[in-house]
Each structure stands twice: as C-alpha cells, then as structure tokens.
Amino acid sequence: MSTFTAVENISRRDVLKLFGAVGGGLALGASGLTWSPMALAQDKEARLNLFIAIGEDDKVYLTCHRSEMGQGIRTGILQVLAEELEADWDKIVPIQGLADKRYASQNTDGSRSIRENYDRMRQMGAMARAMLEQAAAARWKVPVSEVHTAHHKVLHVKSGRSAKFGELALAASEQVVPAVESLTFKDVKDFKQIGASRQIVDMDAMLTGRAIYGYDIKLDGMFYASIMRPPVLGSDVATLDDTAARNVAGVLDVYRLPAAKGAPAFQALGGVAVIATNTWSALEGRKALKVTWTASDNSQHDSSLYLQELVERVQQSGNVVRQYGDEIKNWPEANTLKAVYTVPYLIHSSIEPPVATAHVTDKGCEIWASTQTPQSTQQNVAAALGMEEEAIKVNVTLLGGGFGRKSKPDFSVEAALLSKQFKRPVKVSWSREDEIQNGYYHAISAQSYQALFDANNKPSALLARTGFPSISSTFAEGVEYPSGGELDLGFVDVPFALPNLRYEAVKAQAHSRIGWMRSVCNIQHGFSVGSFVDEMAHRSQVSCPQMWRNLLGEARRETFTDQQFKYGNYGEELNRHPVDVSRYLGVIDAVEKAQAKAPKAGKNQGWGFAVHRSFVSYVAVAMLVEVSEDKQLKVLNAIAAIDAGTIVNPDRVKAQTEGAIVFGLSLALMGEITYKEGKVQQSNFHDYPLLRMPQAPDIEIIIIESDAPPAGVGEPGVPPVAPSLTNAIFAATGQRIRDLPVNKLLRV
Amino acid sequence: MAEVLSTKAVVKEANTAASTQTLSTQTLIINGKSFTLDADPKMPILWALRDILGLTGTKYGCGAGLCGACTVHLDGQPVRACLTSLGQAQGKQLTTIEGLDNQKLKDAWAEYNVPQCGYCQAGQLMSAAALVAQHPKPSEAQINSAMSGNICRCGTYPRIKAALQNYAKQED
Ligand code: FES
Ligand code: FES
C-alpha cells in the first residue's frame, strides 16, 4: 500500500525488516495497564509495539502512538523520547503506532498526550540509553559507570573510545532491560529537545502534497461510498426509490444500512449507501436517491423553543452540585445582579470531514482512518463485525483536523459494514453537508448567574445554574441531567473565594447526538462565568482583571473539600496539578502587562478580558475590538497568556493557542447550528461560516515559564475567547451580548 | 508522455447499467505532463485528480467553492477544482500542489511553521502562489483579499500573513 507509506517514510513492514532481514536493533515496548517494559522487551511481539528502535544504519525509529491532527504531537512525543536517548534530531524517523493496547490509551483528546506521556517517554528514552551504555561497557570491558552518552554516541572518556548508536544497536537489544527505578534522567538545564521549537516532522510532506490524510487513501479495487443518513436522530428509511441513482455513471450499487438502535454511541447511523467507482459518482448518485424517512421521538425538536425552555429552567432551582457556606434565601433586588447566558449547538467542521477506509476479509479487517482513537475504532469495528479485537488492524493517517469529532469511530464502523457486504475495500467519505448535519454536536446550553452585593458593593454570594443535554445521553438512554464530569469543566471548579457559593444543574433531554468538541463544556461555562465576572466588575466599578483578583482571593490551592462534590480535575491528582490561584494571577498579570504596551482603545473601541482554567492549564485573554456606527464589528488585537507547565515545543504551544483564538472567534462570532422538525438546518460553510483571514486579529501569545508538570495545550485557549470578545464589545458600545453568536446583533 | 486511465474496468466488472455512461476521452495537461482519461466531462477535476490520477495533494473541504482547499491553477489562474469540470480544463495547463515550483514560497511557509494539521495548506499555497505571481510584494489588503477564500479551521491565518509579508521582503 504505497500511498500510506508516503507520510510514514517507513512502513511497519520496513521496521520488521529492520529486525528480521537486516538483523540488529533495540526494541522497547510498553504494556497497557501495568506499564512494564521489561516483560515486553523479552516478548518477541514487542517488536510490533515500538517506541524506540535503533537501526544498524544509525537511524532512530521513534513511535508516536497518538494521532496527529495539527497539535504537533508527532513532533512533541519524539522530542521527549529523543531527549533522554541523546539522539540527534536529524537521525530520527517518525513511526505512527497502530491501534495496540500495549501503548496504554491512544485516545488523542482531552489535551493530554503530553501530560500523560511526558514522564513515560522520558523513561523510554532513558531506558534505551542505559541499554546502549551497558552494551558499550561490555564491549570495552569497562565499568558501565565510566561510560556516558552524548550526541548519538556512547563514549568512554578514559580510553577515548566511542561507538555510534547504530554500531551498538544489536548488542544493546540483548541487554537486560533496566528497572525504571534504576534509570537516570537528564538535568533540565541540559535539555536540547524539550523546550526547543522544533519544526514539525511532517513539514515537507505537507508543503508538497505528499502528506497522506484519511481522505487520500486509495486501495486496489476499492469502492467509494457516500451515505445518506437519517436526517432526524432515531428515524429510518421509510421508502426508497434508487432507480435514478443506479443510472448515474459510475454508480455500482445502492445498499441500505440498518438504523442505529437505542443510544447512538458509536454505531453507524444507518441510511442509504451509494457505492461507486469514484467519490463524485457516489455523490451524484446520492443526489438522485428518493428517500422518505420514518418519524422519531426527535422529529419535533426545535432548537429555538428548546433554548427558551432551558432559559426558564435555569431560573428555577435544580440539583445542587456544589455548596459552600450558606444557601442564600433572600436576594433583595437592589443588591442582586442577575444574568442568563446561552450558547447554541455547535459542530466541529475540521476541513477534512470524517473519512475511513476498511478492508474486511474472512480473517479480519484492516482500517485506515483519520481517527483520534484507534483503540475504540478497533473495539467498535470488532463489535459491529462480530470479530475479535485482535483481528482488527487500525492504521492512523494524518488527520485534517479533529477537534473531538474524530474520536468518535462511527465512520470506521460504516466503512467496515460496507466492506463486509461488498467484499472489497470500501472508503466512506463524509461530505461537508454530512459533517454538519449528522455530527455529534456541542450541546446547546443556558446558564444563570446571580450575585449578592454587600453595602460596600462587594460580592458576598454567588448562585449559578447550568443546563444542557449531556454527552452521556449519547451512550445511555434516559439521561436527563449533566454528568459530574461535565460540570467539572469550568462550572463548579472556579476557585472563587466568596463566603457563600451554590451551584445547581437543571434537567435537559437530548434530541441529537451530543458529543465533545474542543474544550467541551468549558465553552459555555467559560463564556458565562467570564461574562458575569465582567458584569460584576462593571457594577463594582473595578476593572475586569481586578474583579477576578478580588473573587479569586489570595494565592492558594483550592481543594474543594466538604463542598458536596469530588472534583475530577481532568483525571489528574490535585497534588500534581492543583487548582492554583497563584497561576491564575500569573496569567492575569502577564496579559495586563502586555496590554499596557498594546494600542489603547480609541473611538468606538474597547478592550475585553477573561481568564479560564481548563485541562489543568491557565489561559487569560485580552481582546481589542471596534464597532462602527453601522454595527460592523472588527476584532483588532488578541493577547493570550498560557501557563501549561513544562513546555516541550514552544512554537507549537504558540500555534495551538493562536489556533484556539481563531476557533473561539469562529464560534463566538458566527457559530450556530439550529434544528427545525428534528433536522439540522445548516449544510455548508455559507450558513455555518468559519473565520476567514480578513476577520482574524493580530495575535500575541505569551507562554508563562514554568517547571510544573506539563498540562493541556490544545483546548485551554478556547474558553476565554468568547467572553473576552463580548466583554470588549460591551466596553466599546455598552451593549452586553449574553446570547451567542454575536452575528445576531452585529455584522462580523 | 501520456498515461491512459479509466474508470471503465471497475464499472463493467460490477455489471451495472452502464447505458447512461457519458464517458469520453479527456486530455489534461497536469504539471506539464499530458494525461488521457476516459471520464464524464462534467466530472469536477478535483475528483479526477484524486480518485483517477492519484494526485491527492488537492483536497476536498466543501465541494461548493466555499473553502479553497481544492485550489489549483488553470493557465496560471487560481480556480476551485471542485467547481471546475474536466470539460472546462480540456487542453489547458493545470498546476497542482505536486507541481508547484515556487520554492521561495514554501521556504517562507516552513520558516514561519505555518501548517498545523496541514490539510488546507495545499489550497493556501496555491492561492498564495497565484497572488505573488501577480503581486510579488503584496500589501496587507491584497493578502487579505487573495486569501479570503481559503478557510483554515486550525487558525494559521496570522502565520500565513506573516509568511507572505516576509516573502515580499526577500530578494529573489
Ligand atoms: S472543496 Fe473546493 S472550495 Fe471547498
Ligand atoms: S492547517 Fe488545519 S485546516 Fe489549515
């Protein structure tokens, strides 16, 4: 399969050849649950599960087991591995890991590839280095304590001897794998890779059209499929007339897929597949289908009516999810500030829509997909085909963006079902319309906030409520409330130092597939709390950053003890990744300082501010906008400061944060998916617009230097964008925007 | 050198009603090389390039002229391959990312580490190459206007702009 290797530089088979035909090499594997490299390095199968392999050609083959979707992980993971190994950067070859439990989780979402793998990859590098040193010491018959590694060589200073990695590879692979406790690690001051802005490893391929994405897969004898899916969740084909479709040039067949049953999870949605010799014929065939659909429970869903209901519900009491201090019963109007915020449904719209190719045979199935989650692809395809997971091989291509959509493997399941039916490789390419109309949606939501002010106009109590259909509803029927995990995303976990805090969640049923999208519930929670703090600041007549400082209180680590909830903290221990008020203050100060050097707000202009902690990182954003007399908005400047702990590749952290600002502006300015009669009303970029170059502001990113453990990067930049924007609009015009998107009120 | 490629073989093999086939012989000059293929002249060149000729550098993003991911040059002008039919491209010089020879532009992209996922970048580069061919030292307004048809969901706009502004400053 030559197309795929173009991006890999070396295929898996070549790696095996490296060990088989060519001979030598050092291979280290990692086990799933217990993380035991010892056991696997002695297991012949470990060769299929590599992080590090060294060839006799002196090249170092480093495996990235996470998916590349623009965050630079294929470069970042390799930097960490190469650091402890002391490998030369120009001798590394990136290898993309297949789906394999022994890597532990490969799920590339939740902004955790570096935070979960930083220590582990350092261990892998240090372990390989130790084995090379043992091999050299044995060869030279000197104590291992006398040798050291530098610049892709092991050296014995006393005798002046040295050996390249390639010369030692075979002997090193025969060494006893050292215990993790025995490993030595480099000093931070000696780092050459970690903290260096390395160019991404796929740069050349991307600039020449050689980079291979899921959409680019082409196998011998492959059929192309386009699927018309039920327009309303839960509906199915009522009648089908495919006569005209079958007459379209290049159309080979039309096939009905069974509708998903029960909670949608990662099932194929069903519908009608048009099978053709090329993508265009499949699309043309689809246009010629005549299909009517059955009604479902969701056929009456109207998002504007639904939102009105949510807005009413968040103004009545709900389930208490965090309580600190007293419940305030008396909210005298004169001393109370109240506001309700809403965010509509949103969809990911990576420029490459979902796409997968499957080849099912009697023995198993091979998948090539733009997937963020090769392992759950493996599980779900296995379940759909009635095969063992081990029989499903999943190749991860480059992803043309992911943003959470591609960690749902439904599209690979579709390809597998069709390949099984047609006994051929089948590629299922989603069109843009499919992507917008049959997705997993960021939930529509409403929040209410109210604050009590004392005689000095200082806030003394806060009551917040949130309501949105839960992601859990995608996986189980009958879910009516947000899950604790969703409430942890920027709602209950803001460490306000007020004497009385009460947080509630209200009921909200789902009428479509609800899923996670870049920063997930932090989108609505960051918007509502970020807006409300600005409203409080206005009332108290202090600046917004100052109101944040007042509300956060003194530098401390918030543990939320005895507050009726257990904080999930993005899966991290609170002692390793605390909720640290001093780090909030750090990013607030950094942005204020940068803002002082930026242009002052002129006529019809205003600066807005917001700060948010998510994925255990801290991001503050200041934004300058101008609103002309005829209501034309222009976003002029954005400044962001990010504290994500230890940074592996500063340039990629900057790039991700720039991208987060653009992503956040798209959703705040123009992002809106609406439903009528259960159907999504938008279909392409004309009615679901994304930010274009002339709308993008000048962007400045500040990275806070830190030696704290690495934290999330891909998502944390998004949540503070929307509130800093609407706060800026308020500063410029006095108009408070509480309902997104902004283009309902202003031209953007 | 001419290569003959066809979708016929698979069509026949699958034994479907081929009566409405409107295949005819199309000649395309792609990146200076001549190709002959049997295909419907209404087929957008995007799909001919990708599915028949295996030139997958040109990307699909919307199929409706809205995103620019499929931008190629037809006789030096940037066009959307998803809206340009084989018939319209007959006999004209077609340039795709695989044949883009403006190394200085690619170097500017690499220097500013422009790509994130990279998926939109072929289209961005083709639009940018057409811009600098016409305006070797484009103004910010010219950059905004020439690039406004290319969406980047990853948000690489500031770097594309910086790369183009720096390109304008470099000597050839
Ligand atoms: S695919 Fe042609 S403009 Fe989007
Ligand atoms: S780099 Fe990902 S869409 Fe532009």
PDB file of N, CA, C and O in Angstrom, chain A residues 339-389:
ATOM      1  N   ALA A 339     -28.005  37.430  35.569  1.00  0.00           N
ATOM      2  CA  ALA A 339     -27.878  37.367  34.105  1.00  0.00           C
ATOM      3  C   ALA A 339     -28.036  35.929  33.632  1.00  0.00           C
ATOM      4  O   ALA A 339     -27.713  34.982  34.370  1.00  0.00           O
ATOM      5  N   VAL A 340     -28.559  35.777  32.449  1.00  0.00           N
ATOM      6  CA  VAL A 340     -28.695  34.451  31.828  1.00  0.00           C
ATOM      7  C   VAL A 340     -27.952  34.472  30.497  1.00  0.00           C
ATOM      8  O   VAL A 340     -28.077  35.430  29.725  1.00  0.00           O
ATOM      9  N   TYR A 341     -27.183  33.418  30.248  1.00  0.00           N
ATOM     10  CA  TYR A 341     -26.358  33.338  29.032  1.00  0.00           C
ATOM     11  C   TYR A 341     -26.736  32.090  28.238  1.00  0.00           C
ATOM     12  O   TYR A 341     -27.097  31.060  28.829  1.00  0.00           O
ATOM     13  N   THR A 342     -26.616  32.176  26.937  1.00  0.00           N
ATOM     14  CA  THR A 342     -26.887  30.989  26.113  1.00  0.00           C
ATOM     15  C   THR A 342     -25.834  30.820  25.013  1.00  0.00           C
ATOM     16  O   THR A 342     -25.279  31.797  24.506  1.00  0.00           O
ATOM     17  N   VAL A 343     -25.586  29.572  24.705  1.00  0.00           N
ATOM     18  CA  VAL A 343     -24.700  29.203  23.592  1.00  0.00           C
ATOM     19  C   VAL A 343     -25.443  28.151  22.765  1.00  0.00           C
ATOM     20  O   VAL A 343     -26.002  27.216  23.340  1.00  0.00           O
ATOM     21  N   PRO A 344     -25.474  28.302  21.435  1.00  0.00           N
ATOM     22  CA  PRO A 344     -26.224  27.330  20.625  1.00  0.00           C
ATOM     23  C   PRO A 344     -25.467  26.019  20.417  1.00  0.00           C
ATOM     24  O   PRO A 344     -24.332  25.864  20.862  1.00  0.00           O
ATOM     25  N   TYR A 345     -26.108  25.094  19.735  1.00  0.00           N
ATOM     26  CA  TYR A 345     -25.398  23.898  19.257  1.00  0.00           C
ATOM     27  C   TYR A 345     -24.259  24.339  18.345  1.00  0.00           C
ATOM     28  O   TYR A 345     -24.377  25.333  17.612  1.00  0.00           O
ATOM     29  N   LEU A 346     -23.179  23.560  18.368  1.00  0.00           N
ATOM     30  CA  LEU A 346     -22.025  23.845  17.503  1.00  0.00           C
ATOM     31  C   LEU A 346     -21.528  22.539  16.899  1.00  0.00           C
ATOM     32  O   LEU A 346     -21.806  21.461  17.434  1.00  0.00           O
ATOM     33  N   ILE A 347     -20.802  22.662  15.792  1.00  0.00           N
ATOM     34  CA  ILE A 347     -20.228  21.457  15.183  1.00  0.00           C
ATOM     35  C   ILE A 347     -18.760  21.712  14.826  1.00  0.00           C
ATOM     36  O   ILE A 347     -18.355  22.850  14.634  1.00  0.00           O
ATOM     37  N   HIS A 348     -17.983  20.624  14.772  1.00  0.00           N
ATOM     38  CA  HIS A 348     -16.516  20.715  14.695  1.00  0.00           C
ATOM     39  C   HIS A 348     -15.992  21.337  13.406  1.00  0.00           C
ATOM     40  O   HIS A 348     -15.118  22.190  13.427  1.00  0.00           O
ATOM     41  N   SER A 349     -16.477  20.804  12.266  1.00  0.00           N
ATOM     42  CA  SER A 349     -16.065  21.305  10.954  1.00  0.00           C
ATOM     43  C   SER A 349     -14.557  21.391  10.753  1.00  0.00           C
ATOM     44  O   SER A 349     -14.036  22.424  10.325  1.00  0.00           O
ATOM     45  N   SER A 350     -13.865  20.307  11.053  1.00  0.00           N
ATOM     46  CA  SER A 350     -12.492  20.194  10.565  1.00  0.00           C
ATOM     47  C   SER A 350     -12.581  20.259   9.041  1.00  0.00           C
ATOM     48  O   SER A 350     -13.588  19.833   8.468  1.00  0.00           O
ATOM     49  N   ILE A 351     -11.545  20.801   8.399  1.00  0.00           N
ATOM     50  CA  ILE A 351     -11.666  20.955   6.941  1.00  0.00           C
ATOM     51  C   ILE A 351     -11.695  19.584   6.251  1.00  0.00           C
ATOM     52  O   ILE A 351     -12.359  19.411   5.238  1.00  0.00           O
ATOM     53  N   GLU A 352     -11.018  18.615   6.803  1.00  0.00           N
ATOM     54  CA  GLU A 352     -11.217  17.248   6.307  1.00  0.00           C
ATOM     55  C   GLU A 352     -12.374  16.631   7.093  1.00  0.00           C
ATOM     56  O   GLU A 352     -12.258  16.412   8.294  1.00  0.00           O
ATOM     57  N   PRO A 353     -13.496  16.339   6.419  1.00  0.00           N
ATOM     58  CA  PRO A 353     -14.597  15.697   7.146  1.00  0.00           C
ATOM     59  C   PRO A 353     -14.198  14.269   7.569  1.00  0.00           C
ATOM     60  O   PRO A 353     -13.173  13.761   7.130  1.00  0.00           O
ATOM     61  N   PRO A 354     -15.020  13.625   8.395  1.00  0.00           N
ATOM     62  CA  PRO A 354     -14.716  12.251   8.785  1.00  0.00           C
ATOM     63  C   PRO A 354     -14.583  11.352   7.558  1.00  0.00           C
ATOM     64  O   PRO A 354     -15.299  11.527   6.574  1.00  0.00           O
ATOM     65  N   VAL A 355     -13.670  10.388   7.626  1.00  0.00           N
ATOM     66  CA  VAL A 355     -13.431   9.502   6.483  1.00  0.00           C
ATOM     67  C   VAL A 355     -12.699   8.253   6.974  1.00  0.00           C
ATOM     68  O   VAL A 355     -11.850   8.330   7.857  1.00  0.00           O
ATOM     69  N   ALA A 356     -13.102   7.116   6.415  1.00  0.00           N
ATOM     70  CA  ALA A 356     -12.417   5.870   6.780  1.00  0.00           C
ATOM     71  C   ALA A 356     -12.483   4.896   5.617  1.00  0.00           C
ATOM     72  O   ALA A 356     -13.448   4.887   4.852  1.00  0.00           O
ATOM     73  N   THR A 357     -11.451   4.074   5.515  1.00  0.00           N
ATOM     74  CA  THR A 357     -11.417   3.005   4.532  1.00  0.00           C
ATOM     75  C   THR A 357     -11.277   1.685   5.285  1.00  0.00           C
ATOM     76  O   THR A 357     -10.486   1.597   6.230  1.00  0.00           O
ATOM     77  N   ALA A 358     -12.071   0.696   4.878  1.00  0.00           N
ATOM     78  CA  ALA A 358     -11.994  -0.608   5.547  1.00  0.00           C
ATOM     79  C   ALA A 358     -11.811  -1.695   4.506  1.00  0.00           C
ATOM     80  O   ALA A 358     -12.323  -1.596   3.391  1.00  0.00           O
ATOM     81  N   HIS A 359     -11.074  -2.715   4.893  1.00  0.00           N
ATOM     82  CA  HIS A 359     -10.960  -3.900   4.054  1.00  0.00           C
ATOM     83  C   HIS A 359     -11.206  -5.119   4.937  1.00  0.00           C
ATOM     84  O   HIS A 359     -10.367  -5.484   5.758  1.00  0.00           O
ATOM     85  N   VAL A 360     -12.397  -5.701   4.745  1.00  0.00           N
ATOM     86  CA  VAL A 360     -12.782  -6.852   5.568  1.00  0.00           C
ATOM     87  C   VAL A 360     -12.530  -8.128   4.766  1.00  0.00           C
ATOM     88  O   VAL A 360     -12.914  -8.217   3.603  1.00  0.00           O
ATOM     89  N   THR A 361     -11.860  -9.069   5.371  1.00  0.00           N
ATOM     90  CA  THR A 361     -11.681 -10.386   4.757  1.00  0.00           C
ATOM     91  C   THR A 361     -12.207 -11.428   5.746  1.00  0.00           C
ATOM     92  O   THR A 361     -12.686 -11.072   6.829  1.00  0.00           O
ATOM     93  N   ASP A 362     -12.090 -12.710   5.383  1.00  0.00           N
ATOM     94  CA  ASP A 362     -12.532 -13.774   6.303  1.00  0.00           C
ATOM     95  C   ASP A 362     -11.758 -13.707   7.611  1.00  0.00           C
ATOM     96  O   ASP A 362     -12.259 -14.036   8.673  1.00  0.00           O
ATOM     97  N   LYS A 363     -10.531 -13.300   7.501  1.00  0.00           N
ATOM     98  CA  LYS A 363      -9.654 -13.366   8.676  1.00  0.00           C
ATOM     99  C   LYS A 363      -9.776 -12.155   9.594  1.00  0.00           C
ATOM    100  O   LYS A 363      -9.478 -12.225  10.770  1.00  0.00           O
ATOM    101  N   GLY A 364     -10.147 -11.036   9.028  1.00  0.00           N
ATOM    102  CA  GLY A 364     -10.180  -9.847   9.876  1.00  0.00           C
ATOM    103  C   GLY A 364     -10.483  -8.611   9.070  1.00  0.00           C
ATOM    104  O   GLY A 364     -11.048  -8.678   7.985  1.00  0.00           O
ATOM    105  N   CYS A 365     -10.062  -7.490   9.621  1.00  0.00           N
ATOM    106  CA  CYS A 365     -10.397  -6.230   8.970  1.00  0.00           C
ATOM    107  C   CYS A 365      -9.235  -5.274   9.175  1.00  0.00           C
ATOM    108  O   CYS A 365      -8.650  -5.223  10.260  1.00  0.00           O
ATOM    109  N   GLU A 366      -8.906  -4.551   8.117  1.00  0.00           N
ATOM    110  CA  GLU A 366      -7.902  -3.502   8.249  1.00  0.00           C
ATOM    111  C   GLU A 366      -8.576  -2.163   7.958  1.00  0.00           C
ATOM    112  O   GLU A 366      -9.347  -2.034   7.007  1.00  0.00           O
ATOM    113  N   ILE A 367      -8.275  -1.202   8.809  1.00  0.00           N
ATOM    114  CA  ILE A 367      -8.886   0.135   8.705  1.00  0.00           C
ATOM    115  C   ILE A 367      -7.777   1.165   8.495  1.00  0.00           C
ATOM    116  O   ILE A 367      -6.710   1.054   9.098  1.00  0.00           O
ATOM    117  N   TRP A 368      -8.051   2.130   7.647  1.00  0.00           N
ATOM    118  CA  TRP A 368      -7.191   3.320   7.505  1.00  0.00           C
ATOM    119  C   TRP A 368      -8.107   4.504   7.780  1.00  0.00           C
ATOM    120  O   TRP A 368      -9.062   4.724   7.037  1.00  0.00           O
ATOM    121  N   ALA A 369      -7.825   5.245   8.811  1.00  0.00           N
ATOM    122  CA  ALA A 369      -8.790   6.288   9.156  1.00  0.00           C
ATOM    123  C   ALA A 369      -8.116   7.512   9.747  1.00  0.00           C
ATOM    124  O   ALA A 369      -7.085   7.428  10.403  1.00  0.00           O
ATOM    125  N   SER A 370      -8.756   8.648   9.513  1.00  0.00           N
ATOM    126  CA  SER A 370      -8.433   9.893  10.199  1.00  0.00           C
ATOM    127  C   SER A 370      -9.058   9.782  11.579  1.00  0.00           C
ATOM    128  O   SER A 370     -10.104  10.363  11.827  1.00  0.00           O
ATOM    129  N   THR A 371      -8.420   9.045  12.452  1.00  0.00           N
ATOM    130  CA  THR A 371      -9.063   8.821  13.748  1.00  0.00           C
ATOM    131  C   THR A 371      -8.216   9.331  14.902  1.00  0.00           C
ATOM    132  O   THR A 371      -7.000   9.157  14.911  1.00  0.00           O
ATOM    133  N   GLN A 372      -8.892   9.936  15.871  1.00  0.00           N
ATOM    134  CA  GLN A 372      -8.226  10.335  17.106  1.00  0.00           C
ATOM    135  C   GLN A 372      -8.148   9.157  18.067  1.00  0.00           C
ATOM    136  O   GLN A 372      -7.551   9.277  19.129  1.00  0.00           O
ATOM    137  N   THR A 373      -8.812   8.070  17.716  1.00  0.00           N
ATOM    138  CA  THR A 373      -8.951   6.999  18.688  1.00  0.00           C
ATOM    139  C   THR A 373      -8.858   5.614  18.059  1.00  0.00           C
ATOM    140  O   THR A 373      -9.857   4.934  17.879  1.00  0.00           O
ATOM    141  N   PRO A 374      -7.648   5.181  17.699  1.00  0.00           N
ATOM    142  CA  PRO A 374      -7.511   3.891  17.033  1.00  0.00           C
ATOM    143  C   PRO A 374      -8.036   2.720  17.871  1.00  0.00           C
ATOM    144  O   PRO A 374      -8.591   1.768  17.313  1.00  0.00           O
ATOM    145  N   GLN A 375      -7.895   2.805  19.186  1.00  0.00           N
ATOM    146  CA  GLN A 375      -8.321   1.662  20.002  1.00  0.00           C
ATOM    147  C   GLN A 375      -9.833   1.512  20.059  1.00  0.00           C
ATOM    148  O   GLN A 375     -10.347   0.402  19.974  1.00  0.00           O
ATOM    149  N   SER A 376     -10.563   2.630  20.197  1.00  0.00           N
ATOM    150  CA  SER A 376     -12.020   2.443  20.220  1.00  0.00           C
ATOM    151  C   SER A 376     -12.542   2.184  18.818  1.00  0.00           C
ATOM    152  O   SER A 376     -13.604   1.588  18.635  1.00  0.00           O
ATOM    153  N   THR A 377     -11.781   2.590  17.792  1.00  0.00           N
ATOM    154  CA  THR A 377     -12.117   2.175  16.431  1.00  0.00           C
ATOM    155  C   THR A 377     -12.042   0.652  16.351  1.00  0.00           C
ATOM    156  O   THR A 377     -12.958  -0.021  15.853  1.00  0.00           O
ATOM    157  N   GLN A 378     -10.955   0.116  16.878  1.00  0.00           N
ATOM    158  CA  GLN A 378     -10.756  -1.337  16.887  1.00  0.00           C
ATOM    159  C   GLN A 378     -11.909  -2.043  17.611  1.00  0.00           C
ATOM    160  O   GLN A 378     -12.516  -2.973  17.076  1.00  0.00           O
ATOM    161  N   GLN A 379     -12.244  -1.542  18.795  1.00  0.00           N
ATOM    162  CA  GLN A 379     -13.313  -2.174  19.588  1.00  0.00           C
ATOM    163  C   GLN A 379     -14.661  -2.109  18.883  1.00  0.00           C
ATOM    164  O   GLN A 379     -15.376  -3.106  18.805  1.00  0.00           O
ATOM    165  N   ASN A 380     -14.994  -0.939  18.370  1.00  0.00           N
ATOM    166  CA  ASN A 380     -16.327  -0.775  17.777  1.00  0.00           C
ATOM    167  C   ASN A 380     -16.464  -1.487  16.437  1.00  0.00           C
ATOM    168  O   ASN A 380     -17.533  -2.008  16.122  1.00  0.00           O
ATOM    169  N   VAL A 381     -15.396  -1.512  15.663  1.00  0.00           N
ATOM    170  CA  VAL A 381     -15.431  -2.254  14.404  1.00  0.00           C
ATOM    171  C   VAL A 381     -15.529  -3.753  14.704  1.00  0.00           C
ATOM    172  O   VAL A 381     -16.317  -4.474  14.083  1.00  0.00           O
ATOM    173  N   ALA A 382     -14.771  -4.217  15.685  1.00  0.00           N
ATOM    174  CA  ALA A 382     -14.829  -5.632  16.059  1.00  0.00           C
ATOM    175  C   ALA A 382     -16.248  -6.011  16.469  1.00  0.00           C
ATOM    176  O   ALA A 382     -16.795  -7.034  16.024  1.00  0.00           O
ATOM    177  N   ALA A 383     -16.867  -5.176  17.284  1.00  0.00           N
ATOM    178  CA  ALA A 383     -18.226  -5.474  17.752  1.00  0.00           C
ATOM    179  C   ALA A 383     -19.214  -5.488  16.585  1.00  0.00           C
ATOM    180  O   ALA A 383     -20.063  -6.380  16.490  1.00  0.00           O
ATOM    181  N   ALA A 384     -19.068  -4.536  15.668  1.00  0.00           N
ATOM    182  CA  ALA A 384     -20.009  -4.451  14.547  1.00  0.00           C
ATOM    183  C   ALA A 384     -19.844  -5.637  13.592  1.00  0.00           C
ATOM    184  O   ALA A 384     -20.810  -6.081  12.976  1.00  0.00           O
ATOM    185  N   LEU A 385     -18.620  -6.151  13.471  1.00  0.00           N
ATOM    186  CA  LEU A 385     -18.369  -7.264  12.549  1.00  0.00           C
ATOM    187  C   LEU A 385     -18.486  -8.620  13.236  1.00  0.00           C
ATOM    188  O   LEU A 385     -18.427  -9.649  12.579  1.00  0.00           O
ATOM    189  N   GLY A 386     -18.609  -8.611  14.564  1.00  0.00           N
ATOM    190  CA  GLY A 386     -18.617  -9.872  15.301  1.00  0.00           C
ATOM    191  C   GLY A 386     -17.267 -10.571  15.258  1.00  0.00           C
ATOM    192  O   GLY A 386     -17.164 -11.784  15.178  1.00  0.00           O
ATOM    193  N   MET A 387     -16.204  -9.790  15.282  1.00  0.00           N
ATOM    194  CA  MET A 387     -14.841 -10.346  15.258  1.00  0.00           C
ATOM    195  C   MET A 387     -14.119 -10.043  16.564  1.00  0.00           C
ATOM    196  O   MET A 387     -14.559  -9.205  17.347  1.00  0.00           O
ATOM    197  N   GLU A 388     -12.998 -10.707  16.756  1.00  0.00           N
ATOM    198  CA  GLU A 388     -12.146 -10.399  17.904  1.00  0.00           C
ATOM    199  C   GLU A 388     -11.435  -9.065  17.647  1.00  0.00           C
ATOM    200  O   GLU A 388     -11.087  -8.760  16.507  1.00  0.00           O
ATOM    201  N   GLU A 389     -11.185  -8.330  18.726  1.00  0.00           N
ATOM    202  CA  GLU A 389     -10.461  -7.057  18.550  1.00  0.00           C
ATOM    203  C   GLU A 389      -9.102  -7.249  17.887  1.00  0.00           C
ATOM    204  O   GLU A 389      -8.656  -6.418  17.091  1.00  0.00           O
TER     205      GLU A 389
END
